[in-house]
Amino acid sequence: MKRQPLRLAILEAQRVLTAAGVASPRTDVELLAAHLLGVERTKLMMVPLVDPPTVEALHELVRRRAAHVPLQHLTGEATLGGVTLSVGPGAFVPRPETELLLAWGLATLEGVDAPVVVDLCTGTGALALAVSNARPDASVHAVEKDPEALAWARHNADRRSRAGETPVELRLGDVADPTLLRELDGTVDLVVCNPPYVPAGTPVPVEVRDHDPPEAVFAGRDGLDVLRHVVGCAARLLEPGGGVAIEHDDTHGGSVPVLLRSGRVFTAIEEHTDLASRPRFATARRAVD
Ligand SMILES: C[S@@+](CC[C@H](N)C(=O)[O-])C[C@H]1O[C@@H](n2cnc3c(N)ncnc32)[C@H](O)[C@@H]1O
């Protein structure tokens, strides 16, 4: 069988994804080819020729991507901080937007020995595992309401602890439950949370509409149904001076800081933008009583 130039297969696949309206066709094709060939994306040029079965397999992945199956469902992986997570149907795919929230959280832990950290709405375990990876001395607790998402988190957590990382404590739970993690009340150094926050009825990309669980994305008419409980839960869990970071919709740049201010429990309330300069997460410190 005659081998073909990979460059040409990539160009053809890029045309298919462009015609299908996929947002970043070149990046996606290269990531799919790299996944298929088991090489890093930056090393693709070292694979000049590929055999027909490989070209066929690439076409199949591209056909599914053109049907707006998320790239990460096709590769089976997403990354946050220093961790690679298994992802797939039934759980939210971690997004690059969350990297800056993670960085803020890790910065607040500098100088704190053996910190206690809580990740509310953990999904695949992304924030919890990224914090634990960066801070092996931390006790990290993670909460998720959806058993299917929690199964992904357990899979990811088990894999990392088998590889020698500090285990994280996972539990099925609802941030609206006033007894959630009660044993940690007033002892937590950092609460991180990327909750569902899209206002109901907001149009979202096909990848989100058809492949992320709706309860991981939407949260009531104003998008704040879950986030309101997160603010209350963080106020209860944090020790004085402890930090909280909550991701939110780009329409919430005003409302989430107002929510944080309303209970008079938080201080140093700040709003932050994402890499595209859109309002994306709010942070605060638990006031000293
Ligand atoms: C936007 S996803 C984020 C997942 C993960 N934190 C990340 O950044 O990839 C929100 C997650 O919150 C979970 N969730 C929704 N409502 C919840 C609640 N009331 N209590 C706990 N988890 C909840 C969803 O099932 C989903 O996994």
XYZ file of C-alpha atoms and ligand atoms in Angstrom:
316
model
C 0.000 0.000 0.000
C 1.313 3.411 -0.953
C 2.133 5.770 1.916
C 0.831 9.323 1.706
C 2.212 12.671 2.878
C 0.730 13.512 6.298
C 0.815 17.209 5.314
C -1.713 16.590 2.529
C -4.009 14.494 4.767
C -3.960 17.336 7.318
C -4.766 19.974 4.689
C -7.691 17.940 3.390
C -9.007 17.343 6.928
C -8.653 21.045 7.713
C -10.838 21.856 4.697
C -13.516 19.438 5.990
C -13.530 21.015 9.477
C -13.562 24.558 8.081
C -16.591 23.715 5.921
C -18.328 22.231 8.995
C -17.826 25.502 10.919
C -15.443 24.067 13.530
C -13.831 27.003 15.351
C -10.127 26.052 15.198
C -9.805 23.565 12.314
C -6.010 23.504 11.957
C -5.371 23.049 15.674
C -8.017 20.336 15.944
C -6.716 18.334 12.974
C -3.162 18.510 14.238
C -4.225 17.422 17.730
C -6.231 14.526 16.282
C -3.300 13.455 14.072
C -0.901 13.706 17.012
C -3.284 11.619 19.154
C -3.580 8.986 16.422
C 0.144 8.791 15.784
C 1.072 8.911 19.494
C 3.397 11.899 19.051
C 3.350 15.453 20.377
C 1.711 17.996 18.096
C 5.029 19.845 17.734
C 6.643 16.612 16.427
C 4.180 16.018 13.561
C 6.623 17.329 10.972
C 8.885 14.405 11.874
C 6.221 12.052 10.419
C 6.334 12.894 6.686
C 4.458 9.835 5.385
C 1.546 7.801 6.776
C -0.011 4.534 5.638
C -3.565 4.313 4.225
C -5.134 2.824 7.433
C -3.798 5.804 9.395
C -5.234 8.237 6.837
C -8.560 6.380 7.059
C -8.519 6.544 10.873
C -7.801 10.284 10.692
C -10.706 10.737 8.259
C -13.009 8.935 10.706
C -11.964 11.172 13.630
C -12.343 14.246 11.428
C -15.791 13.111 10.312
C -16.875 12.911 13.967
C -15.272 16.268 14.787
C -17.094 17.789 11.775
C -20.301 16.515 13.424
C -19.241 18.648 16.451
C -18.235 15.826 18.774
C -15.871 17.680 21.189
C -12.196 17.281 20.363
C -11.524 16.042 23.909
C -14.140 13.274 23.579
C -12.247 12.069 20.498
C -8.828 12.116 22.152
C -10.312 11.053 25.518
C -8.221 13.656 27.338
C -8.170 17.214 28.645
C -5.569 19.030 30.715
C -5.667 21.464 33.607
C -2.498 22.689 35.288
C -0.067 19.796 35.444
C -2.648 17.028 35.073
C -4.100 15.148 32.137
C -7.643 13.945 32.819
C -9.674 11.240 31.152
C -12.878 12.777 29.820
C -15.920 11.592 27.915
C -19.711 11.515 27.815
C -21.382 12.197 31.177
C -18.986 14.815 32.504
C -18.056 18.406 31.690
C -14.831 18.822 29.707
C -12.410 21.060 31.681
C -11.711 24.318 29.825
C -8.573 26.462 29.440
C -10.506 29.409 31.000
C -10.135 27.690 34.387
C -6.296 27.837 34.288
C -6.197 31.416 35.628
C -8.500 30.554 38.534
C -6.229 27.607 39.349
C -3.171 29.886 39.228
C -4.834 32.354 41.634
C -5.703 29.524 44.003
C -2.180 28.115 44.004
C -0.724 31.586 44.584
C -2.912 32.038 47.695
C -1.482 28.790 49.098
C 2.122 29.967 48.857
C 3.612 29.986 52.335
C 0.750 27.893 53.792
C 2.003 24.513 55.036
C -0.235 21.465 54.510
C -3.219 23.533 53.345
C -6.803 22.279 53.362
C -8.486 22.795 49.993
C -12.058 22.186 48.794
C -13.147 21.933 45.151
C -16.926 22.333 44.879
C -18.595 21.023 41.674
C -15.503 19.008 40.731
C -16.770 17.279 37.544
C -13.887 15.090 36.308
C -11.893 16.133 39.396
C -9.991 18.723 37.361
C -9.345 21.509 39.888
C -8.937 19.149 42.858
C -6.368 16.994 41.061
C -4.510 19.984 39.589
C -4.183 21.525 43.072
C -3.090 18.212 44.573
C -0.531 17.732 41.793
C 0.948 21.192 42.422
C 0.720 20.898 46.228
C 1.297 17.294 47.336
C 1.232 18.474 50.975
C -2.403 19.659 50.627
C -5.474 17.799 51.906
C -7.850 18.202 48.982
C -11.583 17.475 49.223
C -13.830 17.489 46.155
C -17.633 17.435 45.885
C -19.827 16.523 42.927
C -23.618 16.085 42.720
C -23.807 13.946 39.590
C -22.824 10.265 40.138
C -21.820 9.885 36.486
C -19.411 12.842 36.679
C -18.138 11.577 40.038
C -17.283 8.241 38.384
C -14.961 10.126 35.989
C -13.442 11.960 38.970
C -12.874 8.639 40.776
C -11.251 7.151 37.690
C -8.908 10.148 37.363
C -8.165 10.289 41.088
C -7.442 6.539 41.309
C -5.086 6.733 38.340
C -3.136 9.596 39.900
C -2.913 8.074 43.358
C -1.761 4.764 41.818
C 0.993 6.821 40.154
C 2.084 7.981 43.609
C 0.268 11.308 43.996
C -1.447 12.333 47.235
C -5.002 10.929 47.174
C -7.857 13.453 47.073
C -11.048 12.924 49.077
C -14.037 12.678 46.727
C -17.655 12.727 47.760
C -21.095 12.753 46.234
C -22.805 15.893 47.521
C -24.811 19.009 46.788
C -23.501 22.507 47.462
C -27.058 23.422 48.513
C -26.793 21.002 51.469
C -26.065 23.091 54.605
C -24.342 20.108 56.235
C -21.936 19.465 53.337
C -18.369 18.898 54.645
C -19.516 20.232 58.029
C -16.501 18.622 59.704
C -14.300 21.134 57.839
C -16.219 24.265 58.928
C -13.849 27.165 59.575
C -10.710 25.174 58.714
C -10.309 25.480 54.937
C -7.514 27.580 53.394
C -8.872 27.627 49.844
C -12.219 26.941 48.142
C -12.153 26.694 44.341
C -15.249 26.246 42.233
C -16.200 26.157 38.584
C -19.979 25.642 38.921
C -22.657 25.531 36.235
C -23.330 29.201 35.487
C -24.880 29.732 32.057
C -28.309 31.443 32.254
C -31.030 29.016 31.060
C -31.950 29.529 27.432
C -28.588 31.017 26.411
C -27.542 29.650 22.997
C -24.372 27.548 23.352
C -22.108 25.829 20.767
C -23.301 22.434 19.482
C -20.409 20.747 21.297
C -21.782 22.057 24.619
C -25.480 21.607 23.783
C -25.136 17.989 22.683
C -22.224 16.713 24.751
C -21.830 18.512 28.108
C -24.482 17.460 30.680
C -27.045 20.350 30.939
C -26.787 20.372 34.746
C -23.035 21.030 34.364
C -23.691 24.089 32.208
C -26.998 25.813 33.036
C -28.048 27.156 36.436
C -31.468 28.781 36.382
C -32.774 31.959 34.812
C -29.856 34.195 35.825
C -27.206 31.424 35.891
C -26.615 31.981 39.607
C -28.746 29.191 41.152
C -25.745 27.006 42.109
C -23.296 29.850 42.577
C -25.421 31.422 45.352
C -25.045 28.196 47.366
C -21.311 28.097 46.618
C -20.872 31.539 48.193
C -22.695 30.407 51.356
C -20.790 27.130 51.517
C -17.412 28.893 51.102
C -18.305 31.389 53.860
C -18.947 28.490 56.242
C -15.933 26.352 55.279
C -13.162 28.951 55.113
C -11.000 29.879 58.040
C -10.454 33.628 58.566
C -8.105 34.840 55.819
C -8.842 31.801 53.614
C -9.418 32.405 49.901
C -12.252 31.565 47.534
C -12.204 31.622 43.730
C -15.418 31.118 41.733
C -15.671 30.946 37.954
C -18.737 32.612 36.401
C -20.425 33.606 33.166
C -19.025 36.620 31.300
C -22.303 38.423 32.103
C -21.700 38.011 35.880
C -18.752 40.412 36.263
C -20.993 42.701 38.356
C -23.368 40.264 40.053
C -20.906 37.760 41.564
C -18.835 40.422 43.400
C -22.166 41.828 44.689
C -23.127 38.344 45.936
C -19.765 38.001 47.689
C -20.212 41.413 49.317
C -23.804 40.799 50.433
C -23.162 38.587 53.477
C -20.412 40.911 54.826
C -18.301 37.799 55.391
C -15.768 38.376 52.631
C -13.103 40.975 52.095
C -10.580 41.680 49.297
C -13.260 40.949 46.685
C -11.802 41.078 43.182
C -13.074 40.405 39.701
C -10.767 38.769 37.113
C -10.849 38.392 33.331
C -9.940 35.348 31.238
C -7.377 35.105 28.425
C -9.906 36.738 26.076
C -10.301 39.682 28.528
C -13.876 38.667 29.463
C -15.059 38.756 33.112
C -14.498 35.122 34.220
C -13.928 34.622 37.935
C -14.236 36.365 41.256
C -12.045 35.938 44.310
C -12.291 36.959 47.942
C -10.882 36.314 51.405
C -12.851 35.224 54.466
C -12.864 38.229 56.772
C -11.391 37.880 60.233
C -14.394 38.080 62.622
C -19.062 23.554 34.796
S -18.922 21.925 35.442
C -17.254 22.087 36.056
C -16.550 20.838 36.408
C -15.109 21.066 36.893
N -15.077 21.913 38.067
C -14.261 21.668 35.793
O -13.816 22.820 35.909
O -14.020 20.971 34.799
C -19.943 22.018 36.884
C -20.074 20.746 37.687
O -20.906 21.006 38.838
C -21.744 19.901 39.092
N -22.892 20.384 39.864
C -24.014 20.988 39.408
N -24.818 21.333 40.432
C -24.189 20.953 41.573
C -24.523 21.034 42.953
N -25.676 21.597 43.357
N -23.658 20.530 43.872
C -22.493 19.947 43.456
N -22.123 19.829 42.153
C -22.957 20.333 41.213
C -22.083 19.405 37.704
O -22.550 18.067 37.732
C -20.753 19.581 36.973
O -19.953 18.439 37.087
